[in-house]
Coordinates of C-alpha atoms and ligand atoms in Angstrom, one line a residue:
M384 CA 24.6 -9.0 -11.3
R385 CA 27.5 -6.6 -11.0
S386 CA 29.6 -7.0 -8.2
P387 CA 29.8 -4.0 -5.8
R388 CA 32.7 -2.3 -4.8
P389 CA 35.7 -4.2 -3.6
L390 CA 36.3 -5.0 -0.1
P391 CA 36.6 -3.7 2.2
R392 CA 32.8 -2.4 2.2
R393 CA 31.7 0.3 4.0
L394 CA 28.3 -0.3 5.3
A395 CA 25.3 1.9 6.8
L396 CA 23.0 -0.3 8.8
L397 CA 19.5 0.5 9.1
G398 CA 17.7 -1.7 12.0
A399 CA 21.0 -1.9 14.1
T400 CA 19.5 -3.5 17.3
G401 CA 17.0 -6.0 15.6
S402 CA 17.4 -9.7 15.1
I403 CA 19.1 -9.1 11.5
G404 CA 21.1 -5.9 12.6
R405 CA 23.0 -8.0 15.6
Q406 CA 23.9 -10.5 13.1
V407 CA 25.4 -8.0 10.8
C408 CA 27.6 -6.7 13.7
D409 CA 28.7 -10.1 14.6
L410 CA 29.8 -10.8 10.9
V411 CA 31.4 -7.2 10.9
E412 CA 33.3 -8.1 14.3
R413 CA 34.3 -11.6 12.6
H414 CA 35.7 -9.9 9.3
P415 CA 37.1 -6.5 10.3
D416 CA 39.3 -6.7 7.1
R417 CA 36.2 -6.8 4.7
F418 CA 33.8 -4.7 6.1
T419 CA 33.4 -1.5 8.4
L420 CA 30.3 -0.2 9.9
H421 CA 30.1 3.6 8.5
A422 CA 26.3 4.2 10.0
L423 CA 24.2 2.6 12.6
I424 CA 20.8 3.5 12.5
A425 CA 17.9 2.2 15.0
G426 CA 14.5 3.0 15.5
S427 CA 14.0 3.1 19.4
D428 CA 16.2 1.0 21.4
G429 CA 18.6 3.8 22.7
A430 CA 20.5 1.5 25.0
A431 CA 21.0 -1.3 22.4
L432 CA 22.4 1.1 19.9
Q433 CA 24.9 2.5 22.7
A434 CA 25.9 -1.2 23.2
V435 CA 26.8 -1.6 19.3
A436 CA 28.3 1.7 18.9
R437 CA 31.0 0.9 21.9
R438 CA 32.0 -1.6 19.9
H439 CA 32.3 0.2 16.7
P440 CA 33.3 3.4 17.9
D441 CA 34.0 5.0 14.3
A442 CA 30.6 4.6 13.3
H443 CA 27.8 7.4 13.1
T444 CA 25.1 6.3 15.2
L445 CA 21.4 7.8 14.6
L446 CA 18.5 7.0 16.8
A447 CA 15.4 7.9 14.8
H448 CA 12.4 6.2 14.2
P449 CA 11.4 6.8 10.5
A450 CA 7.8 6.6 10.9
D451 CA 7.4 9.3 13.5
A452 CA 9.5 11.6 11.3
D453 CA 7.2 13.0 8.6
G454 CA 9.1 15.7 7.0
G455 CA 11.1 16.3 10.4
D456 CA 14.8 16.0 11.2
A457 CA 15.2 12.3 12.0
A458 CA 14.0 11.3 8.2
R459 CA 16.2 13.9 7.0
A460 CA 19.0 12.4 9.1
I461 CA 18.2 8.8 7.8
D462 CA 18.2 10.1 4.5
D463 CA 21.6 12.0 4.5
A464 CA 23.2 8.7 6.1
V465 CA 21.7 6.1 3.5
R466 CA 22.9 8.7 0.4
D467 CA 26.5 9.4 2.1
P468 CA 29.0 9.2 -0.5
E469 CA 31.3 7.2 2.0
V470 CA 28.6 4.2 1.8
D471 CA 29.2 1.4 -0.5
L472 CA 26.3 -1.0 0.9
V473 CA 23.1 0.0 2.8
I474 CA 21.6 -2.8 4.6
V475 CA 17.8 -2.4 5.3
A476 CA 16.9 -4.6 8.3
A477 CA 14.5 -2.0 10.0
A478 CA 11.0 -3.0 10.8
G479 CA 8.1 -3.4 8.4
S480 CA 7.0 -0.5 6.4
T481 CA 9.3 2.1 8.3
A482 CA 12.3 0.9 6.1
L483 CA 10.2 2.2 2.8
A484 CA 11.4 5.9 2.1
P485 CA 15.2 5.2 3.5
T486 CA 15.3 2.3 0.5
L487 CA 13.9 4.4 -2.1
A488 CA 16.3 7.4 -0.9
A489 CA 19.4 4.9 -1.4
L490 CA 18.4 3.6 -4.8
E491 CA 18.0 6.8 -5.9
A492 CA 21.7 7.9 -4.5
G493 CA 22.6 4.5 -6.9
K494 CA 23.6 2.7 -3.7
D495 CA 23.3 -1.2 -3.4
I496 CA 21.3 -2.6 -1.0
A497 CA 21.3 -5.8 1.0
L498 CA 17.5 -6.3 1.8
A499 CA 16.1 -8.0 4.9
T500 CA 13.0 -6.3 5.1
K501 CA 10.7 -7.8 2.8
E502 CA 7.9 -5.3 3.4
V503 CA 9.5 -2.9 1.4
L504 CA 9.2 -4.8 -1.9
V505 CA 5.7 -5.7 -1.2
M506 CA 4.5 -2.6 -0.4
A507 CA 6.2 -0.6 -3.2
G508 CA 7.9 -3.4 -5.4
E509 CA 7.0 -1.5 -8.4
L510 CA 8.4 1.7 -7.4
V511 CA 11.6 0.1 -6.0
R512 CA 11.9 -1.6 -9.4
E513 CA 12.0 1.5 -11.4
R514 CA 14.6 3.1 -8.8
M515 CA 16.9 0.5 -9.4
R516 CA 16.4 0.9 -13.4
R517 CA 16.8 4.6 -13.3
H518 CA 19.9 4.7 -10.8
G519 CA 21.8 1.6 -11.4
S520 CA 21.6 0.1 -8.0
Q521 CA 20.9 -3.5 -7.2
I522 CA 19.3 -5.5 -4.5
F523 CA 20.9 -8.5 -2.7
P524 CA 18.3 -10.4 -0.9
I525 CA 18.8 -11.5 3.0
D526 CA 15.9 -13.3 3.2
S527 CA 16.9 -16.9 3.4
E528 CA 14.2 -18.0 0.9
H529 CA 15.2 -15.5 -1.5
S530 CA 19.0 -15.8 -1.1
A531 CA 18.7 -19.4 -2.0
I532 CA 16.6 -18.8 -5.2
W533 CA 19.3 -15.9 -6.0
Q534 CA 22.3 -18.5 -5.6
C535 CA 20.3 -21.3 -7.6
L536 CA 20.0 -18.6 -10.2
W537 CA 23.7 -17.8 -10.6
G538 CA 24.9 -18.5 -14.0
E539 CA 21.5 -19.3 -15.4
K540 CA 19.7 -17.8 -18.3
E541 CA 16.2 -16.4 -17.7
R542 CA 14.7 -18.6 -20.7
G543 CA 15.9 -21.8 -18.7
I544 CA 13.4 -21.1 -15.8
R545 CA 10.3 -22.7 -15.0
R546 CA 9.1 -21.8 -11.8
L547 CA 10.5 -20.6 -8.3
I548 CA 9.7 -22.9 -5.4
L549 CA 9.8 -21.5 -2.0
T550 CA 10.0 -23.8 1.0
G551 CA 8.3 -22.7 4.3
S552 CA 8.6 -24.9 7.8
G553 CA 4.7 -24.5 8.5
G554 CA 5.8 -22.7 11.7
P555 CA 4.7 -23.8 15.4
F556 CA 1.1 -24.8 14.1
L557 CA 1.7 -27.1 11.4
R558 CA 0.4 -30.4 13.4
R559 CA -1.6 -28.3 15.9
P560 CA -5.5 -29.4 15.5
S561 CA -7.4 -26.4 13.5
E562 CA -10.4 -26.4 16.0
T563 CA -7.8 -25.3 18.9
L564 CA -6.2 -22.8 16.8
E565 CA -8.8 -20.0 18.7
S566 CA -7.0 -20.2 21.6
V567 CA -3.2 -19.5 20.5
T568 CA -1.5 -17.5 22.7
V569 CA 1.2 -14.9 22.2
A570 CA 4.0 -17.1 23.4
E571 CA 3.0 -20.1 21.2
A572 CA 2.8 -18.0 18.2
L573 CA 6.2 -16.9 18.9
A574 CA 7.6 -20.1 19.7
H575 CA 9.0 -21.0 16.1
P576 CA 10.4 -24.3 15.8
R577 CA 13.6 -23.6 13.6
W578 CA 14.3 -19.7 13.2
K579 CA 14.9 -17.4 16.2
M580 CA 13.3 -14.3 15.2
G581 CA 11.4 -11.0 16.0
P582 CA 7.9 -10.9 16.9
K583 CA 6.4 -9.7 13.9
I584 CA 8.0 -12.1 11.6
S585 CA 7.4 -14.9 13.9
V586 CA 3.8 -14.5 14.0
D587 CA 3.6 -14.1 10.3
S588 CA 5.5 -17.6 10.1
A589 CA 2.7 -18.8 12.2
T590 CA -0.1 -17.5 9.9
M591 CA 2.3 -18.2 7.0
M592 CA 1.5 -14.8 5.9
N593 CA 5.0 -14.4 5.7
K594 CA 5.6 -16.7 3.1
G595 CA 2.8 -14.8 1.1
L596 CA 4.8 -11.7 1.2
E597 CA 7.5 -13.9 0.3
V598 CA 5.9 -14.9 -3.0
I599 CA 5.5 -11.0 -3.7
E600 CA 8.8 -10.4 -2.8
A601 CA 10.0 -13.0 -5.2
H602 CA 7.9 -11.7 -7.9
F603 CA 9.3 -8.4 -7.8
L604 CA 13.1 -9.5 -6.9
F605 CA 13.4 -12.0 -9.9
D606 CA 10.7 -10.6 -12.0
V607 CA 8.6 -13.9 -12.5
A608 CA 5.4 -14.2 -12.8
Y609 CA 3.1 -15.1 -10.0
S610 CA 2.1 -18.5 -11.7
G611 CA 5.8 -19.3 -11.7
I612 CA 5.9 -19.1 -8.1
D613 CA 5.0 -22.1 -5.9
V614 CA 5.0 -22.7 -2.1
I615 CA 5.8 -26.2 -0.8
V616 CA 6.0 -26.9 3.1
H617 CA 9.6 -28.3 4.4
P618 CA 9.5 -28.6 7.7
Q619 CA 13.1 -29.0 8.6
S620 CA 14.2 -25.8 6.9
V621 CA 17.3 -27.1 5.4
V622 CA 16.5 -26.3 1.9
H623 CA 15.9 -22.9 2.0
S624 CA 14.1 -22.8 -1.5
M625 CA 14.6 -24.2 -5.0
V626 CA 14.6 -23.4 -9.0
E627 CA 13.0 -25.5 -11.4
F628 CA 14.4 -25.4 -15.1
V629 CA 12.8 -26.0 -18.1
D630 CA 14.7 -29.2 -18.7
G631 CA 13.1 -30.8 -15.9
S632 CA 16.1 -30.0 -13.4
I633 CA 15.7 -28.7 -9.9
K634 CA 18.6 -26.7 -8.1
A635 CA 18.3 -26.4 -4.4
Q636 CA 20.3 -24.3 -1.8
L637 CA 20.8 -26.1 1.7
G638 CA 22.0 -24.8 4.6
V639 CA 21.3 -25.1 8.7
P640 CA 18.7 -22.2 9.7
D641 CA 20.9 -19.6 10.7
M642 CA 20.5 -16.1 9.3
H643 CA 24.3 -15.1 9.4
L644 CA 24.6 -17.4 5.9
P645 CA 22.1 -15.3 4.0
I646 CA 23.6 -12.2 5.4
A647 CA 27.0 -13.1 4.9
I648 CA 26.4 -13.5 1.0
A649 CA 24.5 -10.5 0.7
L650 CA 27.5 -8.4 2.3
S651 CA 30.2 -10.3 0.4
Y652 CA 28.8 -11.4 -2.9
P653 CA 30.3 -12.7 -5.0
D654 CA 32.7 -13.9 -2.5
R655 CA 31.9 -16.4 -0.1
L656 CA 33.1 -16.1 3.6
E657 CA 35.2 -18.9 5.4
G658 CA 33.0 -20.6 8.0
V659 CA 29.8 -18.6 8.4
A660 CA 28.1 -22.0 10.0
P661 CA 28.5 -25.7 9.9
A662 CA 27.1 -27.2 6.9
P663 CA 24.0 -29.1 7.7
D664 CA 25.3 -32.8 8.6
L665 CA 22.8 -34.8 6.4
A666 CA 23.4 -38.3 7.7
A667 CA 22.3 -37.1 11.0
L668 CA 19.4 -35.3 9.6
G669 CA 18.2 -38.9 8.0
Q670 CA 15.2 -37.3 6.2
L671 CA 14.4 -33.9 4.6
S672 CA 10.6 -34.0 3.8
F673 CA 8.1 -32.0 1.8
E674 CA 4.6 -31.7 1.8
A675 CA 1.6 -29.8 -0.2
L676 CA 0.6 -26.5 1.1
D677 CA -2.7 -26.5 3.2
A678 CA -4.7 -23.7 1.9
V679 CA -7.3 -24.2 4.5
R680 CA -5.2 -24.1 7.3
Y681 CA -3.2 -21.2 5.6
P682 CA -5.3 -19.0 3.6
A683 CA -2.9 -15.9 3.9
V684 CA -0.8 -17.7 0.9
A685 CA -3.5 -17.3 -1.6
L686 CA -4.7 -14.2 -0.3
A687 CA -1.3 -12.5 -0.5
R688 CA -0.8 -14.0 -4.3
E689 CA -4.3 -12.3 -5.0
A690 CA -3.0 -9.0 -3.9
G691 CA 0.0 -9.7 -6.0
E692 CA -2.0 -10.2 -8.7
R693 CA -4.4 -7.4 -8.4
G694 CA -1.3 -5.0 -8.2
G695 CA -1.4 -1.6 -7.6
T696 CA -1.5 -0.6 -3.9
A697 CA -3.1 -4.0 -3.0
P698 CA 0.0 -5.4 -2.0
A699 CA 0.5 -2.5 0.4
V700 CA -3.0 -2.6 1.9
L701 CA -2.4 -6.5 2.5
N702 CA 1.0 -5.6 4.1
A703 CA -0.4 -2.5 6.4
A704 CA -3.4 -4.8 7.4
N705 CA -1.1 -7.5 8.2
E706 CA 1.1 -5.4 10.1
E707 CA -1.8 -3.9 12.1
A708 CA -3.7 -7.2 12.7
V709 CA 0.0 -8.5 13.8
A710 CA 0.5 -5.7 16.6
L711 CA -3.1 -6.0 18.1
F712 CA -2.6 -9.7 18.3
L713 CA 0.7 -8.9 20.1
K714 CA -1.1 -6.6 22.4
G715 CA -3.7 -9.1 23.2
Q716 CA -6.5 -7.2 21.4
R717 CA -7.1 -9.8 18.5
R718 CA -7.2 -13.5 18.3
F719 CA -4.5 -15.4 16.5
V720 CA -7.6 -16.6 14.0
D721 CA -8.6 -13.0 13.5
I722 CA -5.4 -11.8 11.9
V723 CA -6.0 -13.4 8.4
P724 CA -9.7 -12.4 7.9
S725 CA -9.0 -8.8 9.1
V726 CA -6.5 -8.5 6.3
A727 CA -8.8 -10.2 3.9
R728 CA -11.8 -7.6 4.8
A729 CA -9.2 -4.6 4.3
L730 CA -8.4 -5.8 1.1
E731 CA -11.9 -6.4 -0.1
A732 CA -12.6 -2.9 1.0
A733 CA -9.7 -1.3 -0.5
E734 CA -10.0 0.8 -3.7
P735 CA -7.5 0.4 -6.2
A736 CA -5.5 3.6 -6.6
E737 CA -5.3 5.3 -10.1
E738 CA -1.9 5.6 -10.2
L739 CA 1.0 3.9 -8.1
S740 CA 3.3 6.7 -6.5
L741 CA 4.7 6.8 -2.9
D742 CA 2.0 9.1 -1.7
A743 CA -0.6 6.6 -3.0
V744 CA 1.2 3.9 -1.4
V745 CA 1.4 5.8 2.0
A746 CA -2.4 6.7 1.8
A747 CA -3.4 3.1 1.1
D748 CA -1.1 1.8 4.3
R749 CA -2.9 4.5 6.5
R750 CA -6.5 3.5 5.2
A751 CA -5.6 -0.4 5.7
R752 CA -4.5 0.4 9.2
A753 CA -7.5 2.2 10.0
H754 CA -9.4 -0.3 8.5
V755 CA -8.3 -3.0 10.8
R756 CA -8.4 -0.8 14.0
A757 CA -11.9 0.1 12.9
S758 CA -13.5 -3.5 12.0
A759 CA -13.2 -4.6 15.6
K760 CA -15.8 -1.7 16.5
G761 CA -19.2 -1.9 14.9
P762 CA -19.4 -1.7 11.2
T763 CA -16.4 -0.6 8.9
R764 CA -16.9 2.8 7.2
L765 CA -16.3 3.0 3.6
W766 CA -12.5 3.1 2.3
S767 CA -12.9 6.5 0.9
Q768 CA -13.9 7.7 4.6
L769 CA -11.2 6.2 6.5
P770 CA -8.2 8.4 7.3
A771 CA -5.3 8.5 4.5
Ligands
MG894 MG1 12.1 -16.0 4.8

């Protein structure tokens, strides 16, 4: 990978008030010689954005929810902010599908991106890759597993890679008796044993849909076939992921479960920042354990892999149906155990798009959401009858 522009790097931060956005601000405040915040963009939390802006008075601030902004001023303002010639690196950490259009815009402007929002690659990985190739832009992963794989691949040749091994903690319900999953509450699903994260990704970790989305993300980031991407359960979340090579070696990246680490390397690549987090105390940990993924307990992983292999707009359907089902669960309108079956039914109903375009992705996304919302109320309509 080409090294981005030298330090100090000027950053545009999309998703400034979310969990990742706040940690980006921490790192910028700790390293004012290396980074400046040029633009702070948030979707809805005006008070939190003002609080961040007070600490970074030189940054432009923009409160605009990209999803409400069909052709509107907010969408144009975000577009301008990510294309601004003053910006060296765009950090994409906005929630879910709202991040897609600004990411494509930034890539078109030739910007490098530090990407936390995996949904962008899941929805439209092929379009993202095509924009990167055409405009010479790059993506540095912030997702901890992909950051680990990225680091394991430094200095390696493509022909030496046998497979990528994503680790997943198994979330809060790894040992919970399956027959009790029907009564899972929102609070229980949000209580991740290792990572402090936003609500959507916490629920995705509990169903392990997060790992399924990460399989698709890895496919597009590293251009590795789905058959060469495996998942293994590692409850301690210290080994963040691994790469197996043709000679039988495996390289792993280890660290404490702290998102400051993958954020820092994505912002400062190829340099490492001093003292981002304490290194894991291996003697104190004593044991690191691994176990095979239980496909019956976590059907989301195979479902996501299937959608990825089907290609076209199937991953966009998977992603949108999941976002919608999770949102309904968080509102108390669906049970936890209904989330993955809702996604499976939307995928089953979905018709493939003839050609993959941004319009096709947006239409598939809307239909999938409508399918999930409608499926609780009687028989579902044909895919083509759902509003696109
Ligand atoms: Mg992850």
